[in-house]
Coordinates of C-alpha atoms and ligand atoms in Angstrom, one line a residue:
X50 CA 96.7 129.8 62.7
X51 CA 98.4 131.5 65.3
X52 CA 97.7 131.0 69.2
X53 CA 95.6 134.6 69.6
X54 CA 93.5 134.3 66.8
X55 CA 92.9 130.7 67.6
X56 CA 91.3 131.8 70.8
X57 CA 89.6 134.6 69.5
X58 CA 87.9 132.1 67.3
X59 CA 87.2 130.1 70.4
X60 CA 85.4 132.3 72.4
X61 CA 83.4 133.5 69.0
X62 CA 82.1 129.6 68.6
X63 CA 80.8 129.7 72.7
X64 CA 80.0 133.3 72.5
X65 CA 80.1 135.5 76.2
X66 CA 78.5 132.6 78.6
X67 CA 80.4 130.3 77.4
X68 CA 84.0 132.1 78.3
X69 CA 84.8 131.9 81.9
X70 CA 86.4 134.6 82.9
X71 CA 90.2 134.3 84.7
X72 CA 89.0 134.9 88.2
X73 CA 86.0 132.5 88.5
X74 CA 88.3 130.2 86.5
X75 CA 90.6 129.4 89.6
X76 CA 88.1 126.6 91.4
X77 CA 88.6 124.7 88.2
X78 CA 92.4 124.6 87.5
X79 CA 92.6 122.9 91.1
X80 CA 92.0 119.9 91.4
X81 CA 90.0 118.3 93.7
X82 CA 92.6 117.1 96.1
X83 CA 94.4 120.5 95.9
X84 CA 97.7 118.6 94.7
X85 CA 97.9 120.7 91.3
X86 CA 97.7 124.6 90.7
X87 CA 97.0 124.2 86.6
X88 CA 97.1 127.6 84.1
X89 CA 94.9 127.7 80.7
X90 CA 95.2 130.1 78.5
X91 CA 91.6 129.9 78.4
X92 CA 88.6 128.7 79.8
X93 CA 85.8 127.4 77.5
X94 CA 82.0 125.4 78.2
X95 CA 80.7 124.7 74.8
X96 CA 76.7 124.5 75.0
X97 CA 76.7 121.8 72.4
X98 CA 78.6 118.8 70.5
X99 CA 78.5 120.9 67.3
X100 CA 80.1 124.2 69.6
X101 CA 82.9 121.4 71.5
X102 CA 83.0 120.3 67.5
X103 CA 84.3 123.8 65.8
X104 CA 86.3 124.4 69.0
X105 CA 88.2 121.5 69.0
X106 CA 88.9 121.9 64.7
X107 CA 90.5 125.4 66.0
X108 CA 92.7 123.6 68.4
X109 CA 93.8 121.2 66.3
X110 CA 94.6 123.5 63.8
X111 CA 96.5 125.7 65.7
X112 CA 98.3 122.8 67.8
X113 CA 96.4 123.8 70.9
X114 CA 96.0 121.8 73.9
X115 CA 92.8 120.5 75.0
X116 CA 91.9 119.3 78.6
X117 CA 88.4 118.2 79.0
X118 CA 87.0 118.8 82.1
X119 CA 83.6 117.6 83.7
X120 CA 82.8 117.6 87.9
X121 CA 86.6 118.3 88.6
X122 CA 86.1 115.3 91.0
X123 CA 89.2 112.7 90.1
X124 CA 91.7 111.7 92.0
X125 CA 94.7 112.3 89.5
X126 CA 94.9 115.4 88.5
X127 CA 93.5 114.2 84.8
X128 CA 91.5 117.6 84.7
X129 CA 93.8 120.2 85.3
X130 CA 95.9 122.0 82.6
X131 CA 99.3 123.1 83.0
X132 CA 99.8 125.5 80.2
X133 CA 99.0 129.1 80.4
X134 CA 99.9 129.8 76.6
X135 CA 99.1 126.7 74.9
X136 CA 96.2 124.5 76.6
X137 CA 92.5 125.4 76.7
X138 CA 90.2 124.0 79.5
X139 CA 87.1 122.6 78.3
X140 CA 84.4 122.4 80.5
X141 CA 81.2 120.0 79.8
X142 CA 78.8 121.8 82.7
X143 CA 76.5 123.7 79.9
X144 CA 75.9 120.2 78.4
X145 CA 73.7 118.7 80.7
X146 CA 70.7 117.7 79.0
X147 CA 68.7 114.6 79.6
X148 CA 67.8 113.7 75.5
X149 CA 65.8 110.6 76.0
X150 CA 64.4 107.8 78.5
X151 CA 63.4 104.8 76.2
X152 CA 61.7 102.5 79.2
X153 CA 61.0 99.3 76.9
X154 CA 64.7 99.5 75.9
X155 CA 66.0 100.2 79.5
X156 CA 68.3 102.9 78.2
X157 CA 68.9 106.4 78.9
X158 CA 70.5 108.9 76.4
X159 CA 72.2 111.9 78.3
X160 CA 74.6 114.4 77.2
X161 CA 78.4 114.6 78.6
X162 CA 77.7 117.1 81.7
X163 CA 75.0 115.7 83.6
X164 CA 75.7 115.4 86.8
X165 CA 75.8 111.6 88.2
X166 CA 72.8 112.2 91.1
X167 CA 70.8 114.0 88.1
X168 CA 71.4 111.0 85.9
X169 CA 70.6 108.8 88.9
X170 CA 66.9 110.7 89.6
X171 CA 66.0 110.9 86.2
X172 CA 66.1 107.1 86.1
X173 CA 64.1 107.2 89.6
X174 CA 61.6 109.2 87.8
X175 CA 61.1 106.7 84.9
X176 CA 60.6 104.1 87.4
X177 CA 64.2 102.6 86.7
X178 CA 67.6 102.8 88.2
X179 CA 71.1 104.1 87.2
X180 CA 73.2 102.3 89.1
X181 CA 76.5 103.5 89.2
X182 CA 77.0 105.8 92.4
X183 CA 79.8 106.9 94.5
X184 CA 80.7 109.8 97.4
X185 CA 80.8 112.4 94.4
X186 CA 77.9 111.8 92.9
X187 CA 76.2 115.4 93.2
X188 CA 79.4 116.9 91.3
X189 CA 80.8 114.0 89.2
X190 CA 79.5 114.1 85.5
X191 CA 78.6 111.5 83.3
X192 CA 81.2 112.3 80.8
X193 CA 83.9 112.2 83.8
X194 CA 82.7 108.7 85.0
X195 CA 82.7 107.2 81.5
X196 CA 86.2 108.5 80.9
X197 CA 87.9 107.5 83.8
X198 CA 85.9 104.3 83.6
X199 CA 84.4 104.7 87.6
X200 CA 83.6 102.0 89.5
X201 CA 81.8 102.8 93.2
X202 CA 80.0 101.4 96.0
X203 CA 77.8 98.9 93.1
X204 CA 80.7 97.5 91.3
X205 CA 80.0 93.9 92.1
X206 CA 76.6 93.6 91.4
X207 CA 76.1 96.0 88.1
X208 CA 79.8 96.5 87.2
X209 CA 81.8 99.7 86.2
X210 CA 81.1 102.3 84.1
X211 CA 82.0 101.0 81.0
X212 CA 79.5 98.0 81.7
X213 CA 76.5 100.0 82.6
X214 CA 77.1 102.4 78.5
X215 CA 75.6 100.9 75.4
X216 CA 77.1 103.9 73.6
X217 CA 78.6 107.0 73.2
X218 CA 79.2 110.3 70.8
X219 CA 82.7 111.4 70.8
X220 CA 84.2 115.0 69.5
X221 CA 87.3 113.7 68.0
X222 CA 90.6 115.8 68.3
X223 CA 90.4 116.9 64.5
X224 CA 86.9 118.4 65.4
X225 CA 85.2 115.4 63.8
X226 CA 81.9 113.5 65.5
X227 CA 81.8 109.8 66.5
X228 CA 78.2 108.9 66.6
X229 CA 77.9 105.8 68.4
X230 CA 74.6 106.4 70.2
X231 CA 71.9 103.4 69.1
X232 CA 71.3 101.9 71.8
X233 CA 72.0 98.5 70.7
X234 CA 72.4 95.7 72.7
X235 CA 73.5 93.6 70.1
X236 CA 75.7 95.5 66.9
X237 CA 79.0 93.7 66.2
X238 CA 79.7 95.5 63.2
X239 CA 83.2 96.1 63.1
X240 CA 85.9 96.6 66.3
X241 CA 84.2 98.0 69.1
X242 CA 85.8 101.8 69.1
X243 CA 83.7 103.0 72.1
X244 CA 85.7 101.1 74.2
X245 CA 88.9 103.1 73.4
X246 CA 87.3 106.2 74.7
X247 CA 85.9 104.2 78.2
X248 CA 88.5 105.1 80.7
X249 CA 90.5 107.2 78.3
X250 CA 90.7 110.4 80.7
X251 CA 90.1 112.6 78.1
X252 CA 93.2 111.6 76.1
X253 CA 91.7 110.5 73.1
X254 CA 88.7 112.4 72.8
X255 CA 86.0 114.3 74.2
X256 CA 82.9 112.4 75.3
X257 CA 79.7 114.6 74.4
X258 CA 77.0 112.1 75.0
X259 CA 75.8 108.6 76.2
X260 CA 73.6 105.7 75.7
X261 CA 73.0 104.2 79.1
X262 CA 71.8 101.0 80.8
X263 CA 69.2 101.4 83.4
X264 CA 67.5 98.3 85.7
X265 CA 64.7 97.8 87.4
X266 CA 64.6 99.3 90.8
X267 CA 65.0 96.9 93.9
X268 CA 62.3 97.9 96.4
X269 CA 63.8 96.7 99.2
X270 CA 67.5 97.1 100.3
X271 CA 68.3 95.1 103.7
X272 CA 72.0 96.8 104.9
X273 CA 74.1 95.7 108.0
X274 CA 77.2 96.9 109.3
X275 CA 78.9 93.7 110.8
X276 CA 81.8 93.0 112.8
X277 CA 83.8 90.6 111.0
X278 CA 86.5 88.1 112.6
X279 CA 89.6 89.7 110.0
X280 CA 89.6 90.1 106.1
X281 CA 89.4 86.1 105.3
X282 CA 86.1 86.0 106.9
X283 CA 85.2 89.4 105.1
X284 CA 85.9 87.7 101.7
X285 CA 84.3 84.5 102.7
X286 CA 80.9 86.5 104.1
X287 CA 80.9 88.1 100.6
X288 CA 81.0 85.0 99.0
X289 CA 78.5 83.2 101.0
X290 CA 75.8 86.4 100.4
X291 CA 76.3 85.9 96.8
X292 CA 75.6 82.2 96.8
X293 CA 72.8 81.9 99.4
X294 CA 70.8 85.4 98.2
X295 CA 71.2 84.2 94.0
X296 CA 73.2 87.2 94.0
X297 CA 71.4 90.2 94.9
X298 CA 74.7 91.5 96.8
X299 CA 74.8 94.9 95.6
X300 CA 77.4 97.1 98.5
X301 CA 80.4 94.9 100.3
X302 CA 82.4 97.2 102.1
X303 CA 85.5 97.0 104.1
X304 CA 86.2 99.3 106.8
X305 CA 89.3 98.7 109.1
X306 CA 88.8 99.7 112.8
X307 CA 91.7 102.7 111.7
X308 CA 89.4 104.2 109.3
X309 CA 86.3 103.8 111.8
X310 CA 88.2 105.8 114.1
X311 CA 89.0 108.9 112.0
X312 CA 85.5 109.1 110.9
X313 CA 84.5 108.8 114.8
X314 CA 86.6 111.3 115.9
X315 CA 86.4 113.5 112.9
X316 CA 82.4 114.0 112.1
X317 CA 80.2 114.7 114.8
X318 CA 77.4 112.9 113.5
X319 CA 78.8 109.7 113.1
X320 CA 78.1 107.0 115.9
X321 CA 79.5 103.3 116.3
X322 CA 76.4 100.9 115.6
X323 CA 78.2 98.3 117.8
X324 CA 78.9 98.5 121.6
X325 CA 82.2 96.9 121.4
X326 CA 85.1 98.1 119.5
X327 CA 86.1 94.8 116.6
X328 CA 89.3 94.9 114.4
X329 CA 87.3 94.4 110.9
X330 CA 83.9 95.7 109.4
X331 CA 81.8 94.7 106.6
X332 CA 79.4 96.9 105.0
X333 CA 76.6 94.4 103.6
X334 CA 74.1 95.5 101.4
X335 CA 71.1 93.4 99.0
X336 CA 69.2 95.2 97.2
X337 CA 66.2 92.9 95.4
X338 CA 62.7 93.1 95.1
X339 CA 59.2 91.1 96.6
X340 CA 57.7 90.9 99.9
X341 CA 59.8 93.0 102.2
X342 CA 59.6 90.2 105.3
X343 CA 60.7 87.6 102.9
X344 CA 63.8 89.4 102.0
X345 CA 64.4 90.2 105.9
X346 CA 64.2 86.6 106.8
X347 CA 66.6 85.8 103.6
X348 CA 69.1 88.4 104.7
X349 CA 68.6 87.3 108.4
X350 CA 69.6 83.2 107.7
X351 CA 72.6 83.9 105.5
X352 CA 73.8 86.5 108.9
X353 CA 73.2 83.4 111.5
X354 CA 74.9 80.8 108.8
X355 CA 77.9 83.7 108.7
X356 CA 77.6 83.5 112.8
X357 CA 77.6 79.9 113.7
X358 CA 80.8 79.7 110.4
X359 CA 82.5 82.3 112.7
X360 CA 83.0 84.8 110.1
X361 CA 80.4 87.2 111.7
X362 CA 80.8 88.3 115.4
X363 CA 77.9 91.2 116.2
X364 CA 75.8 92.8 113.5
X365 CA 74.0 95.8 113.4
X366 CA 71.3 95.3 110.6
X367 CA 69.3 98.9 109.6
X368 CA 65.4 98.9 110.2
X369 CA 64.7 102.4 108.2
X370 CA 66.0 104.6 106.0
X371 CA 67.4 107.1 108.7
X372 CA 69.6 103.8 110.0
X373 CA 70.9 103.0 106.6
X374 CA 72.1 106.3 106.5
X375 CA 73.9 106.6 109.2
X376 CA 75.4 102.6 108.2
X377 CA 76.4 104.9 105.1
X378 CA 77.7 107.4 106.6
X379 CA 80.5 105.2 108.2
X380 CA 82.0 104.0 105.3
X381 CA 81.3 107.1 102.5
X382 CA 83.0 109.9 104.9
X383 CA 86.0 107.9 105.3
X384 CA 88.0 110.7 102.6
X385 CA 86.2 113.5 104.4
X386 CA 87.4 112.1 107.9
X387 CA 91.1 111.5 106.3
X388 CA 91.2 114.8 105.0
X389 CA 90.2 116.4 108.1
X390 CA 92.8 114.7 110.1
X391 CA 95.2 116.6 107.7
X392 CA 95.0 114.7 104.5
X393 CA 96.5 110.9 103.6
X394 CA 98.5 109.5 100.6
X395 CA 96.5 107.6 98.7
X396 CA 96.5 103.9 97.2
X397 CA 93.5 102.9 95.3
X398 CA 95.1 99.2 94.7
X399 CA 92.9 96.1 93.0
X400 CA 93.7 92.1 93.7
X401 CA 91.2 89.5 93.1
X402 CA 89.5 89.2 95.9
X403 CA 91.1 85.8 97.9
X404 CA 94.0 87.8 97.4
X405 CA 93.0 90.8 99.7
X406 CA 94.0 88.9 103.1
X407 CA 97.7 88.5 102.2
X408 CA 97.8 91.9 101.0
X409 CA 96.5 93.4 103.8
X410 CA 98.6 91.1 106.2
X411 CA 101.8 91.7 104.2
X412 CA 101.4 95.1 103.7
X413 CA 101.0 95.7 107.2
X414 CA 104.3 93.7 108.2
X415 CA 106.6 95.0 105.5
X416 CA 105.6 98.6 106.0
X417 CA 106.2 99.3 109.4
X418 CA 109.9 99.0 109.2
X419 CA 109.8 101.9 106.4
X420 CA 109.0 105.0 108.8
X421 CA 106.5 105.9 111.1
X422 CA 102.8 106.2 109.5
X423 CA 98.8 105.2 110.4
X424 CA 97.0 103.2 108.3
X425 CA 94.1 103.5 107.2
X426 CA 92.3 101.1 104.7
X427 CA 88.8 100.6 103.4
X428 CA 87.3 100.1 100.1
X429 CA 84.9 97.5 97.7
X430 CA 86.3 94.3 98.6
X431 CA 83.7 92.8 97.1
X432 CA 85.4 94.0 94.0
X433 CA 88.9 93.2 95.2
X434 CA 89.5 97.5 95.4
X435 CA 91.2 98.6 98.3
X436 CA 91.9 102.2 99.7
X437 CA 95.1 101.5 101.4
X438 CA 95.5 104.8 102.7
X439 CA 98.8 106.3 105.1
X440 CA 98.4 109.5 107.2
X441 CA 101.4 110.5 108.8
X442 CA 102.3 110.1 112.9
X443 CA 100.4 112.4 115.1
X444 CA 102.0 116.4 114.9
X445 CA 103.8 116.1 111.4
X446 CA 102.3 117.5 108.6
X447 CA 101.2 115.7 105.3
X448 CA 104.0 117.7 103.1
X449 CA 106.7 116.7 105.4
X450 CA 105.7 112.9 105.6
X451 CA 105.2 112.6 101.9
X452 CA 109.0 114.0 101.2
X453 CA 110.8 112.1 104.2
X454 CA 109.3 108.5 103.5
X455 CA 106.1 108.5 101.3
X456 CA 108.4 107.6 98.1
X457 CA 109.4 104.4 100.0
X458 CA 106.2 103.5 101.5
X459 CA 104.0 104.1 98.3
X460 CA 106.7 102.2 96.3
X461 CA 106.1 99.2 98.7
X462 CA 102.3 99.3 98.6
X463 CA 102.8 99.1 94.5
X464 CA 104.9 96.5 94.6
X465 CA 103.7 94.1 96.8
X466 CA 100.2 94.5 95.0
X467 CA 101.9 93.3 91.8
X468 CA 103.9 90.5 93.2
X469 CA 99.8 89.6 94.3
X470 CA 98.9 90.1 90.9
X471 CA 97.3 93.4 91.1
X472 CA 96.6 97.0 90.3
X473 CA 97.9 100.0 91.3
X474 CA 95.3 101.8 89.8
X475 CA 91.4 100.2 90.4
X476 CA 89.3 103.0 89.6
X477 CA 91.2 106.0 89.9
X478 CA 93.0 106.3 86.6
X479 CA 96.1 107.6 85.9
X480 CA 96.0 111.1 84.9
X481 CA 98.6 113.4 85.7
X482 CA 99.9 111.5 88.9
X483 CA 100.5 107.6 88.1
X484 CA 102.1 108.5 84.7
X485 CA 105.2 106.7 86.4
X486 CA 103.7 103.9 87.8
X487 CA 101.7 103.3 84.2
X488 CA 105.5 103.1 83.0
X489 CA 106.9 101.0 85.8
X490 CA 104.1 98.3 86.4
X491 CA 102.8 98.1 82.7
X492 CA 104.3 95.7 80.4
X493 CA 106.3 97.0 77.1
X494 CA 103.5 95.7 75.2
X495 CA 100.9 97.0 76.9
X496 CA 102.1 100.5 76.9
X497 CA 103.3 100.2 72.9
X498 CA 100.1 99.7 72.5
X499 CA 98.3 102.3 74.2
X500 CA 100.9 104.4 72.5
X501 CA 99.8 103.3 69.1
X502 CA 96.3 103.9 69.8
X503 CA 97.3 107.4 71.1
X504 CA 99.1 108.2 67.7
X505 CA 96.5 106.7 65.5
X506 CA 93.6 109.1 67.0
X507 CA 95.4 111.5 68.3
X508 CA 98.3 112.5 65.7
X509 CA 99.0 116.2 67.0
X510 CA 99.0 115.0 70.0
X511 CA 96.5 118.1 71.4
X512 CA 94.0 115.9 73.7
X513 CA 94.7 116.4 77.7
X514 CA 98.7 116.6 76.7
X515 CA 101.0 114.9 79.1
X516 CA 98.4 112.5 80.8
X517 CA 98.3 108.3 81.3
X518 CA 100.6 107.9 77.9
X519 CA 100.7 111.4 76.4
Ligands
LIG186 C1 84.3 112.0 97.8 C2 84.8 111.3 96.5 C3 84.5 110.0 96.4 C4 84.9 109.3 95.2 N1 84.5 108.0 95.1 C5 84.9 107.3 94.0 C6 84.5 105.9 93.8 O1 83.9 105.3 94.7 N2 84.9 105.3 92.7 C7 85.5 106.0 91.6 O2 85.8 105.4 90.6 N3 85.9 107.3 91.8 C8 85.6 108.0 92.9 N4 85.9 109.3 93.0 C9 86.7 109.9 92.0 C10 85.9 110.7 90.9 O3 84.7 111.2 91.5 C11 85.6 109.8 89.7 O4 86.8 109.5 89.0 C12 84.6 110.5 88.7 O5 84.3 109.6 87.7 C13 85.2 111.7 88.0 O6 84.2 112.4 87.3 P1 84.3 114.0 87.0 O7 83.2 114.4 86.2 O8 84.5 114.8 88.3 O9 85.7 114.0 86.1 P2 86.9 115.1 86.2 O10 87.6 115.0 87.5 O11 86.4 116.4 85.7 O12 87.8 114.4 85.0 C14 88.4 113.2 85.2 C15 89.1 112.7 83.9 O13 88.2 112.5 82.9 C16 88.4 113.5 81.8 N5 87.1 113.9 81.4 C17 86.1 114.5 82.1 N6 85.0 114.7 81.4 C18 85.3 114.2 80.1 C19 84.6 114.2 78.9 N7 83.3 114.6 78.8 N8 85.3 113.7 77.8 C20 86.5 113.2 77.9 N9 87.3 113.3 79.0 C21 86.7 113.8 80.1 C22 89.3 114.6 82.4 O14 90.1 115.2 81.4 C23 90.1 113.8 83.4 O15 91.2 113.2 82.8 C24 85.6 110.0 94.2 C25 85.9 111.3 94.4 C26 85.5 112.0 95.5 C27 85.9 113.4 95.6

């Protein structure tokens, strides 16, 4: 089949709305950090599995590219396609269904493009909750989250993506369907291929539906925004509010003074709940259910116990739902406040958690004598996830710091986290950008591997070409 009849088929099998044309293509061959400009030879939102089916058969017959696409959200460039002649963009925003809410099972079947809030409120409706949620929630999709396996602001008490999906249906690359959606909790029949596809960015596959897990809502969520004595104490705190609350810790945020600052000067809106300025913050949040003044006085001992341990030295606890806003609003328009300062490099780095102090402290020390930067780091540390971010000095432009000593200081910040034992991707995948660091920092194993897995489902090579291992 040759490449112009291939997409003549294409846009036959999605018909006129489901061809974007050129010009109102260009939001989505950007991606979301503006870092790429990507090219497509065309631009396609299938309305169903069986449409994303026959399209990708046509690809794969005619050795055409495919790069899924759902909110346009992540922080790699995973997304975006880089080939006008030979690389279709596949959009999942037509597939946004809700197919079923099975409340006795707690599960929730949705299709690829439903947008995360949407997913989250459809729950609320049922009387349940979805509880994966993070700054992008009213673009991100479903499909998007589950491939680049997302974690968020709930990580520590309901886990990532890939904990909170009983199962999933999956468009292979030769245009076949992987029906995985039962619902089971229990079904070890045979290797457990849905995991292959969990954090995949789109390399293996495209994601067409879900099973989900839902809970049962918390009616009452106690939040403070405390000033803690330095990250030790931070980790400590987190500990002690698992322990003394039987774990209904569902938020623990770091936010250095740094980051405070930028959001302070930044937004407007955004007000210090503390009259005196502290070098640490922690973002507490339980979320758990009974008698609302019960909780309180829970949430309230395990505060003083954090006091009189000197790991807590002022707190700001919210009494409504306007206050724990505004808490919010502190730590979840850090990126907006970075970017309005002129934009930051980026480091979204994992340790285990006792292991956050050192690298906080080292990185700190062995940075500074790399060239002039500002820090500025936040992130789950109950999850051991930091955003160790670097803005260049005051006056010189992000462009001009990232050539001069970026390289340097971002190859430092990767290092020392795996001389800790860590990550240098948590949450943020690998897409287009950490290809080299996926190289560097996995082991030969390890990337044979994936390799193998790559070749084995993907033998022409068409799905999201040149990403993580492709
Ligand atoms: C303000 C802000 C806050 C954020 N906070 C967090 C956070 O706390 N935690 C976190 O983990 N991330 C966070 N992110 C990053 C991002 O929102 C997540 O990675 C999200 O899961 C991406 O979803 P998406 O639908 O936008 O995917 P996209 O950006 O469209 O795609 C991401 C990757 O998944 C692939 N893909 C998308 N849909 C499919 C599909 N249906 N089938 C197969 N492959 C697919 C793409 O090819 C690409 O490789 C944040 C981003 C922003 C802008």
């Amino acid at each position: 089949v040759n490449t112009s009849d291939a997409l003549a088929r294409i846009a036959a099998i999605v018909g006129p709305a489901g061809v974007i044309a050129p010009r109102d293509a260009q939001p989505l061959l950007r991606d979301q950090r503006e870092l790429f400009r990507g090219e497509a030879a065309l631009v396609v939102r299938p309305a169903s599995t069986a449409e994303c089916a026959e399209v990708l058969a046509v690809c794969h017959a005619a050795g055409l590219g495919v790069v899924p696409q759902g909110g346009n959200t992540g922080y790699c460039g995973g997304a975006t396609p880089f080939d006008a002649g030979r690389q279709v963009l596949l959009s999942l925003t037509r597939m946004h269904r809700i197919r079923e809410i099975d409340p006795l099972g707690f599960t929730m079947t949705v299709e690829a493009g439903v947008v995360l809030a949407a997913a989250q409120r459809a729950a609320e409706e049922a009387g349940l909750l979805f509880p994966l949620s993070m700054g992008s929630e009213g673009s991100c999709q479903i499909g998007g989250n589950l491939s680049t396996n997302a974690g968020g602001l709930a990580v520590l008490r309901y886990g990532t993506a890939r904990d909170l999906v009983l199962g999933i249906e999956v468009v292979l690359p030769s245009g076949g369907v992987l029906s995985e959606l039962k619902g089971l909790r229990k079904d070890n029949a045979g290797y457990d291929l849905r995991a292959l596809f969990l954090g995949a960015e789109g390399t293996l596959g495209v994601i067409t539906a879900a099973v989900l897990k839902l809970l049962p809502r918390p009616q009452v969520y106690e939040t403070a925004w405390l000033a803690v004595a330095g990250p030790q104490a931070a980790c400590e705190l987190v500990a002690r509010a698992r322990r003394e609350t039987g774990d209904q810790v569902s938020s623990a945020e770091y936010v250095s003074r740094r980051s405070l600052d930028l959001v302070l000067e930044r937004l407007p809106e955004a007000r210090d709940p503390l009259d005196v300025a502290h070098e640490h913050y922690l973002l507490l949040e339980i979320a758990a259910t009974g008698d609302p003044s019960l909780v309180r006085s829970r949430f309230e001992t395990v505060l003083q116990a954090a006091f009189e341990a000197g790991e807590v030295r002022d707190a700001a606890i919210a009494d409504s739902g306007t206050q724990r806003a505004a808490l919010w609003l502190l730590r979840e328009r850090i990126p907006e406040a970075e970017r309005r300062d002129g934009g930051s490099i980026k480091h979204d780095i994992a340790v285990r958690i006792g292991r956050i102090p050192e690298l906080i402290e080292r990185a700190e020390a062995e940075l500074a004598p790399l060239g002039a930067h500002r820090l500025s780091f936040y992130g789950h540390i109950g999850d051991g996830n930091l955003h160790f971010n670097l803005l260049p000095p005051v006056g010189v432009a992000l462009e001009a710091f990232r050539e001069r000593t970026g390289g340097a200081l971002t190859r430092r910040v990767y290092d020392l986290t795996a001389e800790l034992g860590g990550s240098f991707s948590a949450e943020h995948g690998v897409g287009i950008l950490k290809r080299d660091e996926l190289e560097h920092y996995k082991s030969p194993e390890a990337l044979r591997l994936m390799r193998a897995v790559k070749a084995a489902l993907d033998p022409r090579g068409i799905m999201n070409p040149g990403k993580v291992v492709g």
